[in-house]
Amino acid sequence: MEVPVTVQWVRTSWTKRSRGGEAAARRNAVPVGFALPDGVAPLAHTVTVREREDFTPVEGRAELKNVDVQLRRVDGRLRVLPRVEPLFGLPPRPRRPPAVRLVPGQWVRWQLNYRFSSAAGMQDWSYWLDTFNIAYGPVTADVFLGTPDFHVDEQGPVR
């Protein structure tokens, strides 16, 4: 029997209007993990949290192939490495951390942030924080509310 993989992708997005004050406090209060809905696998649980929706989480599901993370089973382990997309976002990532290799029963939280400017420079900068919570093996609905076995913080300066 194949070991199940559970993926949760939390994307928080904002503009410079939420870089300080009450809006920043609401943004910073966004959880990095959420309880899983019933029957997620074989799909990913997505949570989108946007400034324009006052940082209210909107939950959904996506096919694993549409999640920006590479998942590969190798020698009984799950190799996890988020993709960095789009390539034009800041901060630059000339050297990335190595992939995490999970054994059954483990999970990883991997965080990446981005800053974008509009092509013509006419709009405000926008920001993203992507948090990937990925478990290898059977899980309970509250798995991503706890402490991960691995935490990779790939956030860089985006001022």
Tab-separated table of C-alpha atoms in Angstrom, residues 8 13 19 44-45 60 88 115 144 147 155 157:
chain	number	residue	atom	x	y	z
A	8	GLN	CA	-1.725	22.187	2.586
A	13	SER	CA	-1.016	38.243	-0.171
A	19	ARG	CA	2.971	46.780	6.050
A	44	ALA	CA	-4.198	19.633	-1.815
A	45	HIS	CA	-5.971	21.768	0.770
A	60	GLY	CA	-10.341	25.297	-1.420
A	88	PHE	CA	10.929	37.639	-11.395
A	115	ARG	CA	7.783	40.929	-3.485
A	144	PHE	CA	-0.779	21.141	10.716
A	147	THR	CA	4.952	21.600	15.485
A	155	GLN	CA	12.025	34.051	3.697
A	157	PRO	CA	14.288	40.675	2.795
